[in-house]
PDB file of C-alpha atoms in Angstrom:
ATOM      1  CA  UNK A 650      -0.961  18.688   2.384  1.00 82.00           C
ATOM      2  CA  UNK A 651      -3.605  16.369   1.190  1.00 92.00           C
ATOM      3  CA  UNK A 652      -5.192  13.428   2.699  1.00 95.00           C
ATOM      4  CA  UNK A 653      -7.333  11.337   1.054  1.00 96.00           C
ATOM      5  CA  UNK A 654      -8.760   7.841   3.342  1.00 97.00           C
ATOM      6  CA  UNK A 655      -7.696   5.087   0.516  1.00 97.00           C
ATOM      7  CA  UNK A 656     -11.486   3.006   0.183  1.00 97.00           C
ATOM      8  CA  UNK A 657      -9.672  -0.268   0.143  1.00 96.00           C
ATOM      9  CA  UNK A 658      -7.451  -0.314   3.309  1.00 94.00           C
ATOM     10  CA  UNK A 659      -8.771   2.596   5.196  1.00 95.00           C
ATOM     11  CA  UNK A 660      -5.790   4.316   5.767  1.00 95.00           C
ATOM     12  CA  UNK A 661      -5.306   8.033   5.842  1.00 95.00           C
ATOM     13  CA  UNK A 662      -3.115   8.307   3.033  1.00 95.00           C
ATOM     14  CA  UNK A 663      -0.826  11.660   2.764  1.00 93.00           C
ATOM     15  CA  UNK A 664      -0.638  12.818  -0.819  1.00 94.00           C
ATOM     16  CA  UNK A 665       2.771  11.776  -1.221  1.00 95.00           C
ATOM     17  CA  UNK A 666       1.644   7.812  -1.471  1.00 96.00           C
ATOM     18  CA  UNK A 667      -0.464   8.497  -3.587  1.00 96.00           C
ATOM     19  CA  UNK A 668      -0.485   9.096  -7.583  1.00 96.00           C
ATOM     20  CA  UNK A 669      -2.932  11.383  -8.957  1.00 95.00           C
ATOM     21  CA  UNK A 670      -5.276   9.842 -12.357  1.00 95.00           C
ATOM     22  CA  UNK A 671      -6.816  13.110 -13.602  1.00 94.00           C
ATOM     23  CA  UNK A 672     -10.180  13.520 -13.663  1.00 95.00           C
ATOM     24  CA  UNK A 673     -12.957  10.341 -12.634  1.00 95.00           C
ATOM     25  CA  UNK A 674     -16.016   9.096 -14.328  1.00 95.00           C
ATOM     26  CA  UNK A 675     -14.832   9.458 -18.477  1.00 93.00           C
ATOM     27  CA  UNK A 676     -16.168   7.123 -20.496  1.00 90.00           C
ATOM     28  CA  UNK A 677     -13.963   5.521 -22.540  1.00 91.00           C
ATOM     29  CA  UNK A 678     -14.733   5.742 -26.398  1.00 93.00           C
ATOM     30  CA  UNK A 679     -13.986   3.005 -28.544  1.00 90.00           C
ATOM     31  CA  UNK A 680     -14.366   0.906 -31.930  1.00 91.00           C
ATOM     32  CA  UNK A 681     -17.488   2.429 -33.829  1.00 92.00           C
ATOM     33  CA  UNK A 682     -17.409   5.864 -32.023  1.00 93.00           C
ATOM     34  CA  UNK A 683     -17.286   8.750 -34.201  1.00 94.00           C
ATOM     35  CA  UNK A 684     -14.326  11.245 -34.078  1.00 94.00           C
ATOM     36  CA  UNK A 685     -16.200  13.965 -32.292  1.00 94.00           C
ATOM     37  CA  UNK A 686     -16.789  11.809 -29.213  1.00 94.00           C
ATOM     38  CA  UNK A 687     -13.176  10.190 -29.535  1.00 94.00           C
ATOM     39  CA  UNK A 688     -11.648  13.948 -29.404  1.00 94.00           C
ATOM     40  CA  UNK A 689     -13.579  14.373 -26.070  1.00 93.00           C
ATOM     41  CA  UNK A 690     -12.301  10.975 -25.059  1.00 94.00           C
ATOM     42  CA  UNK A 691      -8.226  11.674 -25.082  1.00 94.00           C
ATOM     43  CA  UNK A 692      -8.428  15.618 -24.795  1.00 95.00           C
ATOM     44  CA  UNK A 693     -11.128  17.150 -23.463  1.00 94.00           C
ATOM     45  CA  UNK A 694     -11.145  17.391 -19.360  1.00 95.00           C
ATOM     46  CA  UNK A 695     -13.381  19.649 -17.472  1.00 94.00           C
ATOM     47  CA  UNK A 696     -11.452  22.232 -15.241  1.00 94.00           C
ATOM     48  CA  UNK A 697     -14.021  23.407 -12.488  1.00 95.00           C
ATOM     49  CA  UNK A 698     -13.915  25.848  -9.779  1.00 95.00           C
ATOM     50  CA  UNK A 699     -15.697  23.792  -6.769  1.00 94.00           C
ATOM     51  CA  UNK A 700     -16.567  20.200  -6.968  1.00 96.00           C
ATOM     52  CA  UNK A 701     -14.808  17.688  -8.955  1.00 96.00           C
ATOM     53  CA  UNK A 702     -14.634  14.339  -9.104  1.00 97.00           C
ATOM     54  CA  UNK A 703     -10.678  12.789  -9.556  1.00 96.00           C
ATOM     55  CA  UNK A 704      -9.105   9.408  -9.864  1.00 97.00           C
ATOM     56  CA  UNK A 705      -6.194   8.616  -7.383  1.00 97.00           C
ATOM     57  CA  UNK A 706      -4.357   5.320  -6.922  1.00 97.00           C
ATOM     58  CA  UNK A 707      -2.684   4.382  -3.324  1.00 97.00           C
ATOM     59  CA  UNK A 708       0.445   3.727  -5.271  1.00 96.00           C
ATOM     60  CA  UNK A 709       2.524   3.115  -1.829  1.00 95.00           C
ATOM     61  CA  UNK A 710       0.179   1.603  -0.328  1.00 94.00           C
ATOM     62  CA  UNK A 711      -2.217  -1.396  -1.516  1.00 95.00           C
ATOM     63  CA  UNK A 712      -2.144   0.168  -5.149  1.00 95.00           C
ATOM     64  CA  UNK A 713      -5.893   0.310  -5.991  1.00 96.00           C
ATOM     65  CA  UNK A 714      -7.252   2.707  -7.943  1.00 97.00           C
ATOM     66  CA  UNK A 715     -10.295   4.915  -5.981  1.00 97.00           C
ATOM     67  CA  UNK A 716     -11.772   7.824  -6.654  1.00 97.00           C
ATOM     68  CA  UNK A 717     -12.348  11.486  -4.636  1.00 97.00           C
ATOM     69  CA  UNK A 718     -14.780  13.996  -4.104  1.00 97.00           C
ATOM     70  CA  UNK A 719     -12.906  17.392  -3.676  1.00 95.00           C
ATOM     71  CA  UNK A 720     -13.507  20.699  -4.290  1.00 95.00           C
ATOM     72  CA  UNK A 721     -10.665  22.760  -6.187  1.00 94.00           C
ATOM     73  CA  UNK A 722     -11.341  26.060  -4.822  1.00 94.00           C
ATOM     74  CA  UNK A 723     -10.702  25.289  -0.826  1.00 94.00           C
ATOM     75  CA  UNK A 724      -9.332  21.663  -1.360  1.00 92.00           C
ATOM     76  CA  UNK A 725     -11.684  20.377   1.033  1.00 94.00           C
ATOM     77  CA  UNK A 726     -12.441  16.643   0.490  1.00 96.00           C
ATOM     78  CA  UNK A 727     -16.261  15.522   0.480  1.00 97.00           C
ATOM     79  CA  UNK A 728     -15.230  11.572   0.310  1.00 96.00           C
ATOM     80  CA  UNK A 729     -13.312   8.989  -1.536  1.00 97.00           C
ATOM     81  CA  UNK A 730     -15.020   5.606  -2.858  1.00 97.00           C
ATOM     82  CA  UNK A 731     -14.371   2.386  -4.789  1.00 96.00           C
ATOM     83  CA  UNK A 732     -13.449   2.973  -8.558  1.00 95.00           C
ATOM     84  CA  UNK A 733     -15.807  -0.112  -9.260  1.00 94.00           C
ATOM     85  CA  UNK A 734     -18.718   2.907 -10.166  1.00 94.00           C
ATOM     86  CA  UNK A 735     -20.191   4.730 -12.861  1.00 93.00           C
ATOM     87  CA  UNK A 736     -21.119   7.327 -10.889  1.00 94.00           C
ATOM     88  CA  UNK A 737     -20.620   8.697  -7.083  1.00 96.00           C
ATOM     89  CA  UNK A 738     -22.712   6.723  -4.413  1.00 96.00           C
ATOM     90  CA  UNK A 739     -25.765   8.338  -2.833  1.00 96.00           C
ATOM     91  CA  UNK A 740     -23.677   8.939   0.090  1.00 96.00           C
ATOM     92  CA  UNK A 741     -20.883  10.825  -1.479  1.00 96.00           C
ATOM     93  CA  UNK A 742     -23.894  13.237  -3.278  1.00 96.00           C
ATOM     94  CA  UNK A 743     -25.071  13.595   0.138  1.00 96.00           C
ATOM     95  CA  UNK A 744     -21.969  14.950   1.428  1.00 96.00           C
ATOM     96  CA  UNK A 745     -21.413  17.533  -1.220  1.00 96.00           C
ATOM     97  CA  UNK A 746     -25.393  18.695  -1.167  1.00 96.00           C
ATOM     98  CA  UNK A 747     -24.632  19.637   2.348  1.00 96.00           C
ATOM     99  CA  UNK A 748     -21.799  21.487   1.878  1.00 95.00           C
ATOM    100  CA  UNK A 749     -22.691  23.133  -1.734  1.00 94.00           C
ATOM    101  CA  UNK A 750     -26.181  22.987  -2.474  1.00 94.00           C
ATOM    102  CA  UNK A 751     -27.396  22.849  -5.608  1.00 93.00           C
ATOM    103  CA  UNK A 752     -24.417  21.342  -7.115  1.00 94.00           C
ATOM    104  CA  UNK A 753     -23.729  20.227 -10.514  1.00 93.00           C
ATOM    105  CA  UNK A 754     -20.439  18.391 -12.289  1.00 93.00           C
ATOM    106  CA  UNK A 755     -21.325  16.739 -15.989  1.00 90.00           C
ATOM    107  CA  UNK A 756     -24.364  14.316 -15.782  1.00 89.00           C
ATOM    108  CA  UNK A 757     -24.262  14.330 -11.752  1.00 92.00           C
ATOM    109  CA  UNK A 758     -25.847  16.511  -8.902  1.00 89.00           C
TER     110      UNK A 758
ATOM    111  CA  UNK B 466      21.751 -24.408  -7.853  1.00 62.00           C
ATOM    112  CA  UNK B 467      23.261 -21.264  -7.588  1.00 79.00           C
ATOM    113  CA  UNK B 468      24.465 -19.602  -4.454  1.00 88.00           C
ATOM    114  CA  UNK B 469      21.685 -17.454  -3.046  1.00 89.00           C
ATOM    115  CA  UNK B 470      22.689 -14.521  -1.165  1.00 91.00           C
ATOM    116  CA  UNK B 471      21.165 -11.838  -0.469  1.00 92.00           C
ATOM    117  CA  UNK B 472      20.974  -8.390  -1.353  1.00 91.00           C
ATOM    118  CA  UNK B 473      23.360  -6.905   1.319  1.00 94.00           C
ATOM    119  CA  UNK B 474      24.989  -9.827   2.845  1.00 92.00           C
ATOM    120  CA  UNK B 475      23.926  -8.802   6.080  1.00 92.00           C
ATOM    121  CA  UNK B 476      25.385  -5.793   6.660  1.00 94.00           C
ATOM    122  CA  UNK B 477      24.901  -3.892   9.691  1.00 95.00           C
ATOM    123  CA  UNK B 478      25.159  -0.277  11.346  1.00 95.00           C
ATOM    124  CA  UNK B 479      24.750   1.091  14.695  1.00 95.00           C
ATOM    125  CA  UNK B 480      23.543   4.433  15.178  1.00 95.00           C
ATOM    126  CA  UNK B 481      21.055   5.176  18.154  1.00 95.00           C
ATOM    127  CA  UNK B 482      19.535   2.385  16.938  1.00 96.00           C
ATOM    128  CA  UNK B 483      20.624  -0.677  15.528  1.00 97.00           C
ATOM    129  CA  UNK B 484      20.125  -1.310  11.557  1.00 97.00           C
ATOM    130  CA  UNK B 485      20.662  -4.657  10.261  1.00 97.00           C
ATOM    131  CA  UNK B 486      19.907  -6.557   6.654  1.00 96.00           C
ATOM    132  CA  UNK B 487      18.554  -9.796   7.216  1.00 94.00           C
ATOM    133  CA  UNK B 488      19.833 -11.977   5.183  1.00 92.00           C
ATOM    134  CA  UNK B 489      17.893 -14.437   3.041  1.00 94.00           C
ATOM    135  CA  UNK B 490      13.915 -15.015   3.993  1.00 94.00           C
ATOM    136  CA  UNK B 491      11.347 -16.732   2.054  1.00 95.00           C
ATOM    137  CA  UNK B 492       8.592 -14.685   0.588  1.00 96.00           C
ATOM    138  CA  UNK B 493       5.827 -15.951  -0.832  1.00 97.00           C
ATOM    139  CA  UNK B 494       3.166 -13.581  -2.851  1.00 97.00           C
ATOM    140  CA  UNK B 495      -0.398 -15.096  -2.967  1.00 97.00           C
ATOM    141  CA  UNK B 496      -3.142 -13.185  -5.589  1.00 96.00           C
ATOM    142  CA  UNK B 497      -6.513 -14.160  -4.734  1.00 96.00           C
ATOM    143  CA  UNK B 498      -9.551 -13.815  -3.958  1.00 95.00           C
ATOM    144  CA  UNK B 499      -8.844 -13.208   0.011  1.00 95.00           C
ATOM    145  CA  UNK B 500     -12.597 -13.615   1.537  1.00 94.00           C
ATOM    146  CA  UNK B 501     -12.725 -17.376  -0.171  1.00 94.00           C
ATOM    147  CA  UNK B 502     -12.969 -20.017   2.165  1.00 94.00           C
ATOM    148  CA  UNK B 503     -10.955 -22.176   0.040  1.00 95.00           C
ATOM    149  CA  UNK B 504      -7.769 -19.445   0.139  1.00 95.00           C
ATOM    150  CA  UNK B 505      -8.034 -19.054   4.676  1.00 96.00           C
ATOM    151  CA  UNK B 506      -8.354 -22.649   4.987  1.00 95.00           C
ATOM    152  CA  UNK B 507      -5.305 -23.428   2.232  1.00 96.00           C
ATOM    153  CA  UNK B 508      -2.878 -20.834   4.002  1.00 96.00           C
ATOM    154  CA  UNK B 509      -3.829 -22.031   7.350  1.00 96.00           C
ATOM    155  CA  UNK B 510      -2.980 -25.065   6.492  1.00 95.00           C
ATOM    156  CA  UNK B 511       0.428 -24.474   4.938  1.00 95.00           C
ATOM    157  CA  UNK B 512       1.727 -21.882   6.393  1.00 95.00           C
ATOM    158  CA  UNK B 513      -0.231 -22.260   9.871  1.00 94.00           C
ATOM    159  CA  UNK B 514      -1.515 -18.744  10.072  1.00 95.00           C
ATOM    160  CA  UNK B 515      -4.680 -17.189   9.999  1.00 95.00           C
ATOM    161  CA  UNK B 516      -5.410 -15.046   6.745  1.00 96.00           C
ATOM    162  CA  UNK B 517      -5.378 -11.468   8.704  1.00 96.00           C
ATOM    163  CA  UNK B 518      -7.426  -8.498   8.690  1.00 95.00           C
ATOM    164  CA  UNK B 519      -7.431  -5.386   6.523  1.00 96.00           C
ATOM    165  CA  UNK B 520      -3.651  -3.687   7.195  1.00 96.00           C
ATOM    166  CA  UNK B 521      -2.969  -6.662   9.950  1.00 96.00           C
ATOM    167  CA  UNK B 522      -0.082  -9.292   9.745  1.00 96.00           C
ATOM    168  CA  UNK B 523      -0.413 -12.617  11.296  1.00 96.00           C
ATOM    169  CA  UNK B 524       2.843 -13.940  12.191  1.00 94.00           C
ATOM    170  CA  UNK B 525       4.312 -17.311  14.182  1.00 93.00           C
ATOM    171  CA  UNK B 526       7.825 -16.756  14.180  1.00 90.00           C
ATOM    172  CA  UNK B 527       9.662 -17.321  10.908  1.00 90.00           C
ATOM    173  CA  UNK B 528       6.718 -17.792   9.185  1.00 95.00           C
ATOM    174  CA  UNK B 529       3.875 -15.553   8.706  1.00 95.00           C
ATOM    175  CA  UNK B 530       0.820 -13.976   6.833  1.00 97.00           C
ATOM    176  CA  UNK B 531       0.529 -10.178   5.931  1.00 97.00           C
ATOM    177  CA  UNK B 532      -2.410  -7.995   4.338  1.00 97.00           C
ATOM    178  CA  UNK B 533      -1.239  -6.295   0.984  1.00 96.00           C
ATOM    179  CA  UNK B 534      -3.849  -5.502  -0.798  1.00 96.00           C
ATOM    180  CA  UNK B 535      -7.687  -6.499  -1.114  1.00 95.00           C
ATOM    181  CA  UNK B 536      -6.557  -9.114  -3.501  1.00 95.00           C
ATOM    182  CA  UNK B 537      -2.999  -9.659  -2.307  1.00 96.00           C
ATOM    183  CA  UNK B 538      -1.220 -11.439   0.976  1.00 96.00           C
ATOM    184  CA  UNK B 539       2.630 -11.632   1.573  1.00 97.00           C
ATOM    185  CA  UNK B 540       3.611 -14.809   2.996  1.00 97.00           C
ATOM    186  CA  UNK B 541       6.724 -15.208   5.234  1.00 96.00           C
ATOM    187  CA  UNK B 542       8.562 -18.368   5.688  1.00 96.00           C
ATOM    188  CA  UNK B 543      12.363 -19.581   6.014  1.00 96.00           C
ATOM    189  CA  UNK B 544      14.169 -19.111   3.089  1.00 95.00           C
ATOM    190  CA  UNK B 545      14.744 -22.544   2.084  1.00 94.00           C
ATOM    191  CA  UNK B 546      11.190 -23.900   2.860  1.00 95.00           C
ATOM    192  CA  UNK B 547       9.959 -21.055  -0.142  1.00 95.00           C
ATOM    193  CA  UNK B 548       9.752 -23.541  -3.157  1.00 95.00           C
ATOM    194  CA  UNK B 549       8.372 -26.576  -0.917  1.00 96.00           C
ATOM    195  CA  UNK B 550       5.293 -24.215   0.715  1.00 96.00           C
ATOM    196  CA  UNK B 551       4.725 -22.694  -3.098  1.00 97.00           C
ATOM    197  CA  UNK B 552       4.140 -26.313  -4.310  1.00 96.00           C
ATOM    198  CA  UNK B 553       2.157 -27.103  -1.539  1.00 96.00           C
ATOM    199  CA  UNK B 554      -0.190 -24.059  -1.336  1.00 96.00           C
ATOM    200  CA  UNK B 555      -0.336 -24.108  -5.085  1.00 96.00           C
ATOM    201  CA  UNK B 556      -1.542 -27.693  -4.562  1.00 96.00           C
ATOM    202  CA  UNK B 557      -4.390 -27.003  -1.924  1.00 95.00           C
ATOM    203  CA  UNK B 558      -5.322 -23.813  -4.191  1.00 95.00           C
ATOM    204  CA  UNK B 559      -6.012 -25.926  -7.145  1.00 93.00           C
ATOM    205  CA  UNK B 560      -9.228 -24.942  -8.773  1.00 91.00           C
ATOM    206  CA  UNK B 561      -9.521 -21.596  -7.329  1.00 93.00           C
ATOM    207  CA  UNK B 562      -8.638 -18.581  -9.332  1.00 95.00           C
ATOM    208  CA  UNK B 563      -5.276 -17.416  -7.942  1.00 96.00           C
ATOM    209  CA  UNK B 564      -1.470 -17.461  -7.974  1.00 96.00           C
ATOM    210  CA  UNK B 565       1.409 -18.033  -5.702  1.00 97.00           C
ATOM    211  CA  UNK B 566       4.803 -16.926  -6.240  1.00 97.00           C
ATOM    212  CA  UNK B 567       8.295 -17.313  -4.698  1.00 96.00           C
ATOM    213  CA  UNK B 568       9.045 -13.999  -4.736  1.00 96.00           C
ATOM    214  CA  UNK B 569      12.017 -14.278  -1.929  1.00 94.00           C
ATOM    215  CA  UNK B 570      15.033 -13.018  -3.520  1.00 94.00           C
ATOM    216  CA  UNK B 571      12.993  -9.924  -5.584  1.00 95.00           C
ATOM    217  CA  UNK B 572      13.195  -8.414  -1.871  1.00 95.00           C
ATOM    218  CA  UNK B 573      15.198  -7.409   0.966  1.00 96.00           C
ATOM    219  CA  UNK B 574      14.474  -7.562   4.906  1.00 96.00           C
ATOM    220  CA  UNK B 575      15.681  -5.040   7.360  1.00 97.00           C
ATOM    221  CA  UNK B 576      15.922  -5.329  11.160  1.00 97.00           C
ATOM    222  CA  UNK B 577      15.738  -2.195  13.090  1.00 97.00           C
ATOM    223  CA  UNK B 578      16.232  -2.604  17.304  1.00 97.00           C
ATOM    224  CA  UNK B 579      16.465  -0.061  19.756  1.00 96.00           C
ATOM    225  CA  UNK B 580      14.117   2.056  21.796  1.00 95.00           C
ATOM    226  CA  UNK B 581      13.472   5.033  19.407  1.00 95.00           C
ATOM    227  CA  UNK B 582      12.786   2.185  15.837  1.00 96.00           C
ATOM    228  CA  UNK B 583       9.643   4.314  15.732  1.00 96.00           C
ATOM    229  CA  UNK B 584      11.513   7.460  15.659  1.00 96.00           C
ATOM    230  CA  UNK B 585      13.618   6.239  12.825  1.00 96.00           C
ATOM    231  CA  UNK B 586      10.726   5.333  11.084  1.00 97.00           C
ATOM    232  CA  UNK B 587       8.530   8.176  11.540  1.00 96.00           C
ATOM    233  CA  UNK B 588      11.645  10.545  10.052  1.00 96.00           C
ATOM    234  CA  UNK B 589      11.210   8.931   6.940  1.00 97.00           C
ATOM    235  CA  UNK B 590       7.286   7.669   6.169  1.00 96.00           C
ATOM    236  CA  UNK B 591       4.331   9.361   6.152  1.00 96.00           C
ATOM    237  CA  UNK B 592       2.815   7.183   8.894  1.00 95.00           C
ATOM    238  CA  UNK B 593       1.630   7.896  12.595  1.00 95.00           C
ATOM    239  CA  UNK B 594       4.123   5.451  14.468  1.00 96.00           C
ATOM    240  CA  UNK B 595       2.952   6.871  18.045  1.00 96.00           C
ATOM    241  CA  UNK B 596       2.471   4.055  20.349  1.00 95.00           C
ATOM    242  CA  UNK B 597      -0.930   4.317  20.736  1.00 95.00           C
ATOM    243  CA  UNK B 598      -1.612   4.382  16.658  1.00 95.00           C
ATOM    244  CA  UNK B 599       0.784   1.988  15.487  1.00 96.00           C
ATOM    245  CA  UNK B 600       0.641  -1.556  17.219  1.00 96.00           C
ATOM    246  CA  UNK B 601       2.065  -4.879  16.987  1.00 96.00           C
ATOM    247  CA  UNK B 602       0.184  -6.901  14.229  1.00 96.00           C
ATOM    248  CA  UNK B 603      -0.259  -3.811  12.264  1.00 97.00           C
ATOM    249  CA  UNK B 604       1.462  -3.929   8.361  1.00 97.00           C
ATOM    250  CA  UNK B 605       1.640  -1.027   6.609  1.00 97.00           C
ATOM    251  CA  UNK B 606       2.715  -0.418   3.117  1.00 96.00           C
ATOM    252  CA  UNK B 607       4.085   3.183   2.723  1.00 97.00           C
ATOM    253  CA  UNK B 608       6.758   4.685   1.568  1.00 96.00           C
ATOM    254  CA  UNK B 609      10.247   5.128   3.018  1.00 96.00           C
ATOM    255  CA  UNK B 610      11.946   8.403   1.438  1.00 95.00           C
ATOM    256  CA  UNK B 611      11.411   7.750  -2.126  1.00 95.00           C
ATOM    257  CA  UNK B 612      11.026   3.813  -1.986  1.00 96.00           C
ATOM    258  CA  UNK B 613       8.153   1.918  -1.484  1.00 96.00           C
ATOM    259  CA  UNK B 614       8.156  -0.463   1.311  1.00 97.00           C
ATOM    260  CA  UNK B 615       6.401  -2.396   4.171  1.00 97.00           C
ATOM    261  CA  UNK B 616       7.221  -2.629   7.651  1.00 97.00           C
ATOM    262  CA  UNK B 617       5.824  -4.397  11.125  1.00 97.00           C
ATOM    263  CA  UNK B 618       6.499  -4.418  14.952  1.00 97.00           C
ATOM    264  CA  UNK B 619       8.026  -7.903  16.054  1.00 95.00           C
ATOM    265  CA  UNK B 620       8.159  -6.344  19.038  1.00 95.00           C
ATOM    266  CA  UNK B 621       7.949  -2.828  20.936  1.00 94.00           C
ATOM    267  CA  UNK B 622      11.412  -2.165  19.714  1.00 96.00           C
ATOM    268  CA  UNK B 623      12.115  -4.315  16.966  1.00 97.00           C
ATOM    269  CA  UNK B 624      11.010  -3.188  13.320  1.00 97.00           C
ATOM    270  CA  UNK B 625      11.087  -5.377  10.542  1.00 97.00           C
ATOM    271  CA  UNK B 626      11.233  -3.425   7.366  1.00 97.00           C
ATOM    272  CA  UNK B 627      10.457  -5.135   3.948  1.00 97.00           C
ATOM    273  CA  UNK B 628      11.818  -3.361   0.504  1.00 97.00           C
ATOM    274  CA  UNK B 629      12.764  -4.593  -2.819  1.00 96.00           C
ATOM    275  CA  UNK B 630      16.104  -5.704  -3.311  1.00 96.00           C
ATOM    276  CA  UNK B 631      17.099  -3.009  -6.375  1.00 96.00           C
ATOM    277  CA  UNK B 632      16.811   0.065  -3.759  1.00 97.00           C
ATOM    278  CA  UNK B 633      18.249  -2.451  -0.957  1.00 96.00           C
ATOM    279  CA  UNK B 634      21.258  -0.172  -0.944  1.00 96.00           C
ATOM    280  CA  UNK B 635      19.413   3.324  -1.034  1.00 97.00           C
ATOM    281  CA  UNK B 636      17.583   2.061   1.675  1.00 97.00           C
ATOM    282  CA  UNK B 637      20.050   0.875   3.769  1.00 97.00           C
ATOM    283  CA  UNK B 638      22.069   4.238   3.325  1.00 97.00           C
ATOM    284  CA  UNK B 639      18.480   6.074   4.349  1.00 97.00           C
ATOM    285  CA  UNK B 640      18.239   4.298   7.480  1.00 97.00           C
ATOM    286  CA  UNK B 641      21.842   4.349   8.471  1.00 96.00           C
ATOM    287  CA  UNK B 642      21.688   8.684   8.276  1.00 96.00           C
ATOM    288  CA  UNK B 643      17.912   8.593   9.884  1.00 96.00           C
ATOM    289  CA  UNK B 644      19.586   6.412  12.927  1.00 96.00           C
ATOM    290  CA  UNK B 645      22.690   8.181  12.853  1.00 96.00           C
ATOM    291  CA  UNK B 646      24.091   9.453  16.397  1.00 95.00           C
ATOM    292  CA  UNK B 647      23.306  13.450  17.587  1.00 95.00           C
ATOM    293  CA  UNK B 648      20.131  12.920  14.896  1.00 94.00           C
ATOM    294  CA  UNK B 649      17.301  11.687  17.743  1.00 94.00           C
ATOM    295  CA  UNK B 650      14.202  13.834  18.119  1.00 94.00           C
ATOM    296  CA  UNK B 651      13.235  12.458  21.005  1.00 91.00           C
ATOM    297  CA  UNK B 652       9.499  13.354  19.402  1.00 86.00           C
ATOM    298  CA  UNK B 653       7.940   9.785  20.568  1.00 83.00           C
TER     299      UNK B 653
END
């Protein structure tokens, strides 16, 4: 079973309060884009064996939106942070250097 | 004026413990910005409670003040005092980017009493409810079975459980099988 700590209130929330939101940190395409980038936008998601980043919402709970360090292969969880980001906080990348040096998802390490 | 009743009528079961629907209660929702000095000051003043703490309810009889969300308290008062404390909060929050709602009839309140409430509970949310984790003045938002709700200790064995009316029936049916007689785990 998974447990993610929700950012917002704290609280170790079991995976069945919560509602998983795919994968974290896309950047949303819009007017003026071209089609290439807008195809990447809606359909293209990254599928990674090891670190990922993912967007969960404490749905019963205080239903904010957050977002979670995991890795897919042995489901351990690095951290979970506010969704107010662009990218993880220095203390998240800390975590997962530790654990898998040399690390490297999209535009982070 | 219509009637208002609410969802349940106040029905009651007893198992090994005692399950009861409230009856009406005034609930008021306040969005906001919950650090503001302006918001603790204007729902101290109304309602007489302290805005509380992360997961915490603050509660003075009747009426009362509990933590929803970073941006979101529930507000407990007698049912008929809902409208008048609304105005009045809405009032002392002029200026100040938030809302207040009577939201008392969208939900329904459940009274659970007897020594093993925490049992009951803890058969149907994902939630420690072990004495030492769960404590009076603690709210927590969870889920019970497949509905979303909230509950609090009034006191070491009295539960208040808050859902919304639609499932008031579901959940009333949940807690009446969780509580029912030969069912106690004795795990608490």
């Amino acid at each position: 079973m998974l447990i993610l700590q929700c950012p917002y209130c704290g609280i170790n929330a079991d995976e069945t309060e919560l509602a998983a939101g795919g994968q974290a940190h896309i950047k949303r395409e819009t007017v003026g884009s071209d089609d290439n980038a807008f195809e990447d936008y809606l359909f293209r998601r990254v599928n990674p064996k090891g670190v990922h980043f993912e967007r969960w919402r404490h749905a019963n709970g205080c239903g904010k939106w957050f977002h979670a360090a995991r890795c897919t292969m042995t489901l351990e969880v690095f951290g979970t942070y506010k969704a107010q980001t662009f990218e993880p906080p220095q203390n998240i990348k800390d975590a997962i250097s530790a654990k898998r040096p040399g690390w490297k998802w999209g535009d982070f390490s | 004026m219509s009637n208002a009743v609410s969802a349940l009528q106040g029905v009651s079961h007893a198992g090994y413990i005692d399950v009861e629907e409230m009856g009406l209660r005034g609930m008021v929702t306040l969005r906001g910005d919950l650090t503001s000095a302006n918001v603790k000051i204007a729902v101290k003043t109304v309602f007489g409670v302290s805005v509380p703490d992360v997961t915490k309810c603050a509660l003075q009889g009747e009426t009362g003040a509990a933590w929803m969300s970073p941006d979101e308290l529930l507000l407990l008062c007698p049912h008929e005092r809902a409208e008048e404390l609304v105005a009045s909060l809405s009032e002392a929050l002029a200026g100040e980017h938030a809302l207040v709602v009577n939201v008392s009839d969208a939900r329904a309140v459940f009274q659970l009493r007897g020594a093993a409430v925490r049992e009951v509970i803890a058969k149907l949310a994902p939630v420690d409810m072990s004495p030492n984790a769960f404590l009076l003045g603690h709210f927590r938002r969870s889920r019970i079975a497949q509905t979303p709700a909230a509950f609090f200790l009034r006191d070491e064995t009295t539960i208040e459980l808050i859902c919304f009316r639609s499932v008031a029936g579901y959940m009333f049916d949940v807690l009446k099988r969780a509580s029912s007689r030969g069912s106690e785990v004795n795990a608490l």
